Amino acid sequence: MSTPRVGPFTDLWSKWKTLRLPWRKQYLAGMDLAGNTYWEFRDQLNATRYRRIVKYNPKTHYADIKITPQWHQWLKQVRSDAPSIPEQQADLQRQANMKQLAQRADERWASKPSFLDKPKEQPAPATLPRDPAGYVGQTEPDEKEGVRNAVSNAEDIGRATGNESTEKDPWEQAKRRARGPSEGWQPQEWTPGPARKR
């Protein structure tokens, strides 16, 4: 979108239509950069309020028509003054700057490594010492290495201490301690009998 080329006749026509003369039904509020014109006219139901409409550029296809946020605000009575052409040009410049900044940010983001990328091959860590003479291989088998317990497994430990089964099932102990009539109760299947006549 660029600034519409306004000839002297169009400029004179727009200034004439902008004048709020008492016999006029519609007043021109302004134009946007696409050539759409925005109008105000008195509401017949509410005389104190003006209705606001847009007349699209006849050279533009309806699918290509875009209304800027400033003009949307004006149409919805959010802002009282219509946006000027320099304000619309400044907004276009702001949008172009934002696109450039967003593109730079995307490039910076793409240049950083991501956890989703396939990891690059890394060199294997050096596990051997630098001096090969300082490394001596294992001379004894694993069974004879280090200090071993005299008792090899948990059962032997239980026998040695006198507590063969130190850990018992707590649920089994609770079942043995069941004293009340409801402790051993289990639900049974129920079949309803015939109803009594009243």
PDB file of C-alpha atoms in Angstrom:
ATOM      1  CA  MET A   1       0.000   0.000   0.000  1.00  0.00           C
ATOM      2  CA  SER A   2       1.365   3.337  -0.927  1.00  0.00           C
ATOM      3  CA  THR A   3      -0.001   6.834  -0.637  1.00  0.00           C
ATOM      4  CA  PRO A   4      -2.809   7.295  -3.147  1.00  0.00           C
ATOM      5  CA  ARG A   5      -1.935   9.854  -5.780  1.00  0.00           C
ATOM      6  CA  VAL A   6      -4.391  12.616  -5.230  1.00  0.00           C
ATOM      7  CA  GLY A   7      -4.786  15.065  -8.073  1.00  0.00           C
ATOM      8  CA  PRO A   8      -5.849  18.675  -7.562  1.00  0.00           C
ATOM      9  CA  PHE A   9      -9.440  17.939  -8.564  1.00  0.00           C
ATOM     10  CA  THR A  10      -9.721  15.005  -6.111  1.00  0.00           C
ATOM     11  CA  ASP A  11      -8.147  17.098  -3.369  1.00  0.00           C
ATOM     12  CA  LEU A  12     -10.614  19.898  -4.001  1.00  0.00           C
ATOM     13  CA  TRP A  13     -13.533  17.424  -4.102  1.00  0.00           C
ATOM     14  CA  SER A  14     -12.484  15.812  -0.763  1.00  0.00           C
ATOM     15  CA  LYS A  15     -12.145  19.212   0.922  1.00  0.00           C
ATOM     16  CA  TRP A  16     -15.600  20.195  -0.350  1.00  0.00           C
ATOM     17  CA  LYS A  17     -17.161  16.933   0.877  1.00  0.00           C
ATOM     18  CA  THR A  18     -15.491  17.344   4.277  1.00  0.00           C
ATOM     19  CA  LEU A  19     -17.346  20.603   4.979  1.00  0.00           C
ATOM     20  CA  ARG A  20     -20.249  20.071   7.391  1.00  0.00           C
ATOM     21  CA  LEU A  21     -22.907  22.129   5.676  1.00  0.00           C
ATOM     22  CA  PRO A  22     -26.415  21.988   7.190  1.00  0.00           C
ATOM     23  CA  TRP A  23     -28.156  20.716   4.040  1.00  0.00           C
ATOM     24  CA  ARG A  24     -25.719  17.795   3.584  1.00  0.00           C
ATOM     25  CA  LYS A  25     -26.740  14.295   4.577  1.00  0.00           C
ATOM     26  CA  GLN A  26     -23.232  12.746   4.447  1.00  0.00           C
ATOM     27  CA  TYR A  27     -19.830  14.142   5.373  1.00  0.00           C
ATOM     28  CA  LEU A  28     -16.489  12.762   4.204  1.00  0.00           C
ATOM     29  CA  ALA A  29     -14.307  11.881   7.194  1.00  0.00           C
ATOM     30  CA  GLY A  30     -11.197  10.761   5.330  1.00  0.00           C
ATOM     31  CA  MET A  31      -9.457   8.257   3.067  1.00  0.00           C
ATOM     32  CA  ASP A  32      -7.085   5.425   3.696  1.00  0.00           C
ATOM     33  CA  LEU A  33      -3.994   4.462   1.700  1.00  0.00           C
ATOM     34  CA  ALA A  34      -5.952   1.898  -0.347  1.00  0.00           C
ATOM     35  CA  GLY A  35      -8.394   4.515  -1.655  1.00  0.00           C
ATOM     36  CA  ASN A  36     -11.381   3.605   0.540  1.00  0.00           C
ATOM     37  CA  THR A  37     -13.453   6.568   1.713  1.00  0.00           C
ATOM     38  CA  TYR A  38     -15.038   6.890   5.161  1.00  0.00           C
ATOM     39  CA  TRP A  39     -18.264   8.792   5.698  1.00  0.00           C
ATOM     40  CA  GLU A  40     -20.424  10.060   8.551  1.00  0.00           C
ATOM     41  CA  PHE A  41     -24.144  10.812   8.457  1.00  0.00           C
ATOM     42  CA  ARG A  42     -26.825  11.593  10.995  1.00  0.00           C
ATOM     43  CA  ASP A  43     -28.683   8.680  12.464  1.00  0.00           C
ATOM     44  CA  GLN A  44     -32.439   9.028  12.003  1.00  0.00           C
ATOM     45  CA  LEU A  45     -33.218   7.184  15.258  1.00  0.00           C
ATOM     46  CA  ASN A  46     -30.605   8.984  17.366  1.00  0.00           C
ATOM     47  CA  ALA A  47     -30.016  12.547  16.169  1.00  0.00           C
ATOM     48  CA  THR A  48     -27.115  13.186  18.564  1.00  0.00           C
ATOM     49  CA  ARG A  49     -25.033  10.349  17.197  1.00  0.00           C
ATOM     50  CA  TYR A  50     -23.459  10.027  13.754  1.00  0.00           C
ATOM     51  CA  ARG A  51     -23.348   6.738  11.896  1.00  0.00           C
ATOM     52  CA  ARG A  52     -20.071   5.840  10.250  1.00  0.00           C
ATOM     53  CA  ILE A  53     -19.607   3.790   7.089  1.00  0.00           C
ATOM     54  CA  VAL A  54     -16.904   2.897   4.604  1.00  0.00           C
ATOM     55  CA  LYS A  55     -17.224   3.007   0.828  1.00  0.00           C
ATOM     56  CA  TYR A  56     -14.726   0.691  -0.784  1.00  0.00           C
ATOM     57  CA  ASN A  57     -12.518   1.626  -3.688  1.00  0.00           C
ATOM     58  CA  PRO A  58     -14.370   0.432  -6.824  1.00  0.00           C
ATOM     59  CA  LYS A  59     -11.074  -0.597  -8.449  1.00  0.00           C
ATOM     60  CA  THR A  60     -10.317  -3.086  -5.670  1.00  0.00           C
ATOM     61  CA  HIS A  61     -11.803  -6.583  -5.530  1.00  0.00           C
ATOM     62  CA  TYR A  62     -13.809  -7.306  -2.378  1.00  0.00           C
ATOM     63  CA  ALA A  63     -11.462 -10.141  -1.381  1.00  0.00           C
ATOM     64  CA  ASP A  64      -8.490  -7.742  -1.382  1.00  0.00           C
ATOM     65  CA  ILE A  65     -10.071  -5.060   0.808  1.00  0.00           C
ATOM     66  CA  LYS A  66      -8.349  -4.561   4.160  1.00  0.00           C
ATOM     67  CA  ILE A  67      -9.372  -2.016   6.753  1.00  0.00           C
ATOM     68  CA  THR A  68      -6.597  -0.783   9.048  1.00  0.00           C
ATOM     69  CA  PRO A  69      -7.019  -0.947  12.842  1.00  0.00           C
ATOM     70  CA  GLN A  70      -7.152   2.864  13.102  1.00  0.00           C
ATOM     71  CA  TRP A  71     -10.118   3.029  10.740  1.00  0.00           C
ATOM     72  CA  HIS A  72     -11.783   0.095  12.548  1.00  0.00           C
ATOM     73  CA  GLN A  73     -11.523   2.073  15.770  1.00  0.00           C
ATOM     74  CA  TRP A  74     -13.067   5.086  14.080  1.00  0.00           C
ATOM     75  CA  LEU A  75     -15.897   3.023  12.554  1.00  0.00           C
ATOM     76  CA  LYS A  76     -16.740   1.467  15.949  1.00  0.00           C
ATOM     77  CA  GLN A  77     -16.813   4.919  17.617  1.00  0.00           C
ATOM     78  CA  VAL A  78     -13.777   4.053  19.754  1.00  0.00           C
ATOM     79  CA  ARG A  79     -11.844   7.084  18.539  1.00  0.00           C
ATOM     80  CA  SER A  80     -13.488  10.376  17.767  1.00  0.00           C
ATOM     81  CA  ASP A  81     -11.017  11.791  15.206  1.00  0.00           C
ATOM     82  CA  ALA A  82     -10.417  10.080  11.904  1.00  0.00           C
ATOM     83  CA  PRO A  83      -6.828   8.937  11.298  1.00  0.00           C
ATOM     84  CA  SER A  84      -4.794  11.195   9.024  1.00  0.00           C
ATOM     85  CA  ILE A  85      -2.700  10.106   6.036  1.00  0.00           C
ATOM     86  CA  PRO A  86       0.656  10.779   7.860  1.00  0.00           C
ATOM     87  CA  GLU A  87      -0.555   8.669  10.796  1.00  0.00           C
ATOM     88  CA  GLN A  88      -1.400   5.791   8.445  1.00  0.00           C
ATOM     89  CA  GLN A  89       1.991   6.087   6.710  1.00  0.00           C
ATOM     90  CA  ALA A  90       3.763   6.020  10.092  1.00  0.00           C
ATOM     91  CA  ASP A  91       1.822   2.868  11.006  1.00  0.00           C
ATOM     92  CA  LEU A  92       2.912   1.197   7.749  1.00  0.00           C
ATOM     93  CA  GLN A  93       6.518   2.111   8.526  1.00  0.00           C
ATOM     94  CA  ARG A  94       6.119   0.676  12.025  1.00  0.00           C
ATOM     95  CA  GLN A  95       4.778  -2.594  10.587  1.00  0.00           C
ATOM     96  CA  ALA A  96       7.713  -2.830   8.149  1.00  0.00           C
ATOM     97  CA  ASN A  97      10.176  -2.254  11.022  1.00  0.00           C
ATOM     98  CA  MET A  98       8.446  -4.915  13.108  1.00  0.00           C
ATOM     99  CA  LYS A  99       8.715  -7.424  10.248  1.00  0.00           C
ATOM    100  CA  GLN A 100      12.452  -6.751   9.927  1.00  0.00           C
ATOM    101  CA  LEU A 101      12.977  -7.121  13.675  1.00  0.00           C
ATOM    102  CA  ALA A 102      10.948 -10.343  13.710  1.00  0.00           C
ATOM    103  CA  GLN A 103      12.989 -11.716  10.790  1.00  0.00           C
ATOM    104  CA  ARG A 104      16.244 -10.928  12.622  1.00  0.00           C
ATOM    105  CA  ALA A 105      14.923 -12.565  15.773  1.00  0.00           C
ATOM    106  CA  ASP A 106      13.926 -15.670  13.767  1.00  0.00           C
ATOM    107  CA  GLU A 107      17.411 -15.827  12.242  1.00  0.00           C
ATOM    108  CA  ARG A 108      19.033 -15.539  15.673  1.00  0.00           C
ATOM    109  CA  TRP A 109      16.716 -18.235  16.998  1.00  0.00           C
ATOM    110  CA  ALA A 110      17.468 -20.544  14.057  1.00  0.00           C
ATOM    111  CA  SER A 111      21.238 -20.105  14.514  1.00  0.00           C
ATOM    112  CA  LYS A 112      21.115 -21.406  18.105  1.00  0.00           C
ATOM    113  CA  PRO A 113      21.326 -25.184  18.597  1.00  0.00           C
ATOM    114  CA  SER A 114      18.085 -26.870  19.561  1.00  0.00           C
ATOM    115  CA  PHE A 115      17.426 -29.909  21.718  1.00  0.00           C
ATOM    116  CA  LEU A 116      15.260 -31.239  18.893  1.00  0.00           C
ATOM    117  CA  ASP A 117      18.171 -31.355  16.442  1.00  0.00           C
ATOM    118  CA  LYS A 118      20.123 -34.555  15.947  1.00  0.00           C
ATOM    119  CA  PRO A 119      23.178 -34.444  18.219  1.00  0.00           C
ATOM    120  CA  LYS A 120      26.510 -34.058  16.489  1.00  0.00           C
ATOM    121  CA  GLU A 121      29.100 -36.777  16.954  1.00  0.00           C
ATOM    122  CA  GLN A 122      31.364 -35.953  19.855  1.00  0.00           C
ATOM    123  CA  PRO A 123      34.841 -37.369  20.375  1.00  0.00           C
ATOM    124  CA  ALA A 124      34.998 -40.258  22.827  1.00  0.00           C
ATOM    125  CA  PRO A 125      36.255 -39.243  26.286  1.00  0.00           C
ATOM    126  CA  ALA A 126      39.862 -40.082  27.062  1.00  0.00           C
ATOM    127  CA  THR A 127      39.616 -42.860  29.660  1.00  0.00           C
ATOM    128  CA  LEU A 128      43.187 -44.108  29.512  1.00  0.00           C
ATOM    129  CA  PRO A 129      46.047 -42.178  31.129  1.00  0.00           C
ATOM    130  CA  ARG A 130      48.412 -40.300  28.877  1.00  0.00           C
ATOM    131  CA  ASP A 131      51.338 -42.436  30.008  1.00  0.00           C
ATOM    132  CA  PRO A 132      50.663 -46.017  28.853  1.00  0.00           C
ATOM    133  CA  ALA A 133      53.413 -47.349  31.161  1.00  0.00           C
ATOM    134  CA  GLY A 134      51.482 -46.063  34.186  1.00  0.00           C
ATOM    135  CA  TYR A 135      48.479 -48.244  33.390  1.00  0.00           C
ATOM    136  CA  VAL A 136      48.697 -51.758  34.774  1.00  0.00           C
ATOM    137  CA  GLY A 137      46.059 -54.283  33.789  1.00  0.00           C
ATOM    138  CA  GLN A 138      44.046 -56.354  36.261  1.00  0.00           C
ATOM    139  CA  THR A 139      46.018 -59.303  37.529  1.00  0.00           C
ATOM    140  CA  GLU A 140      43.504 -61.124  39.752  1.00  0.00           C
ATOM    141  CA  PRO A 141      40.024 -62.387  38.838  1.00  0.00           C
ATOM    142  CA  ASP A 142      37.014 -60.535  40.234  1.00  0.00           C
ATOM    143  CA  GLU A 143      36.227 -63.217  42.844  1.00  0.00           C
ATOM    144  CA  LYS A 144      39.505 -62.847  44.686  1.00  0.00           C
ATOM    145  CA  GLU A 145      39.572 -59.054  44.583  1.00  0.00           C
ATOM    146  CA  GLY A 146      39.110 -56.984  47.717  1.00  0.00           C
ATOM    147  CA  VAL A 147      37.674 -58.021  51.078  1.00  0.00           C
ATOM    148  CA  ARG A 148      34.746 -60.416  51.115  1.00  0.00           C
ATOM    149  CA  ASN A 149      32.144 -61.123  53.759  1.00  0.00           C
ATOM    150  CA  ALA A 150      32.341 -64.363  55.588  1.00  0.00           C
ATOM    151  CA  VAL A 151      28.629 -64.765  54.894  1.00  0.00           C
ATOM    152  CA  SER A 152      27.713 -64.773  51.200  1.00  0.00           C
ATOM    153  CA  ASN A 153      23.926 -64.274  51.096  1.00  0.00           C
ATOM    154  CA  ALA A 154      21.029 -62.918  53.197  1.00  0.00           C
ATOM    155  CA  GLU A 155      19.876 -66.341  54.476  1.00  0.00           C
ATOM    156  CA  ASP A 156      23.266 -66.990  56.002  1.00  0.00           C
ATOM    157  CA  ILE A 157      23.156 -63.539  57.630  1.00  0.00           C
ATOM    158  CA  GLY A 158      19.760 -64.354  59.160  1.00  0.00           C
ATOM    159  CA  ARG A 159      21.078 -67.655  60.525  1.00  0.00           C
ATOM    160  CA  ALA A 160      24.176 -65.989  61.906  1.00  0.00           C
ATOM    161  CA  THR A 161      22.217 -63.302  63.793  1.00  0.00           C
ATOM    162  CA  GLY A 162      19.466 -65.635  64.972  1.00  0.00           C
ATOM    163  CA  ASN A 163      16.683 -63.849  63.006  1.00  0.00           C
ATOM    164  CA  GLU A 164      15.928 -66.065  60.082  1.00  0.00           C
ATOM    165  CA  SER A 165      12.946 -64.112  58.774  1.00  0.00           C
ATOM    166  CA  THR A 166      13.171 -60.546  60.010  1.00  0.00           C
ATOM    167  CA  GLU A 167      10.661 -59.240  57.481  1.00  0.00           C
ATOM    168  CA  LYS A 168       7.188 -60.764  57.561  1.00  0.00           C
ATOM    169  CA  ASP A 169       4.174 -59.862  55.495  1.00  0.00           C
ATOM    170  CA  PRO A 170       2.175 -57.235  57.465  1.00  0.00           C
ATOM    171  CA  TRP A 171      -1.082 -58.363  55.833  1.00  0.00           C
ATOM    172  CA  GLU A 172      -0.599 -61.892  57.080  1.00  0.00           C
ATOM    173  CA  GLN A 173      -0.003 -60.577  60.575  1.00  0.00           C
ATOM    174  CA  ALA A 174      -3.174 -58.458  60.370  1.00  0.00           C
ATOM    175  CA  LYS A 175      -5.226 -61.498  59.285  1.00  0.00           C
ATOM    176  CA  ARG A 176      -3.981 -63.493  62.250  1.00  0.00           C
ATOM    177  CA  ARG A 177      -4.908 -60.683  64.611  1.00  0.00           C
ATOM    178  CA  ALA A 178      -8.498 -60.463  63.272  1.00  0.00           C
ATOM    179  CA  ARG A 179     -10.690 -60.621  66.358  1.00  0.00           C
ATOM    180  CA  GLY A 180     -14.043 -59.009  65.558  1.00  0.00           C
ATOM    181  CA  PRO A 181     -16.921 -60.615  63.598  1.00  0.00           C
ATOM    182  CA  SER A 182     -16.527 -58.131  60.775  1.00  0.00           C
ATOM    183  CA  GLU A 183     -12.802 -58.733  60.278  1.00  0.00           C
ATOM    184  CA  GLY A 184     -13.272 -61.872  58.219  1.00  0.00           C
ATOM    185  CA  TRP A 185     -16.468 -60.744  56.473  1.00  0.00           C
ATOM    186  CA  GLN A 186     -16.647 -60.975  52.684  1.00  0.00           C
ATOM    187  CA  PRO A 187     -19.549 -59.772  50.500  1.00  0.00           C
ATOM    188  CA  GLN A 188     -21.842 -62.479  49.119  1.00  0.00           C
ATOM    189  CA  GLU A 189     -24.151 -62.534  46.204  1.00  0.00           C
ATOM    190  CA  TRP A 190     -27.657 -61.141  46.855  1.00  0.00           C
ATOM    191  CA  THR A 191     -30.939 -62.349  45.349  1.00  0.00           C
ATOM    192  CA  PRO A 192     -34.063 -60.289  46.123  1.00  0.00           C
ATOM    193  CA  GLY A 193     -37.097 -62.141  47.364  1.00  0.00           C
ATOM    194  CA  PRO A 194     -40.757 -61.572  46.333  1.00  0.00           C
ATOM    195  CA  ALA A 195     -42.237 -58.253  47.449  1.00  0.00           C
ATOM    196  CA  ARG A 196     -44.843 -58.247  50.204  1.00  0.00           C
ATOM    197  CA  LYS A 197     -48.369 -57.216  49.366  1.00  0.00           C
ATOM    198  CA  ARG A 198     -49.734 -54.289  51.329  1.00  0.00           C
TER     199      ARG A 198
END
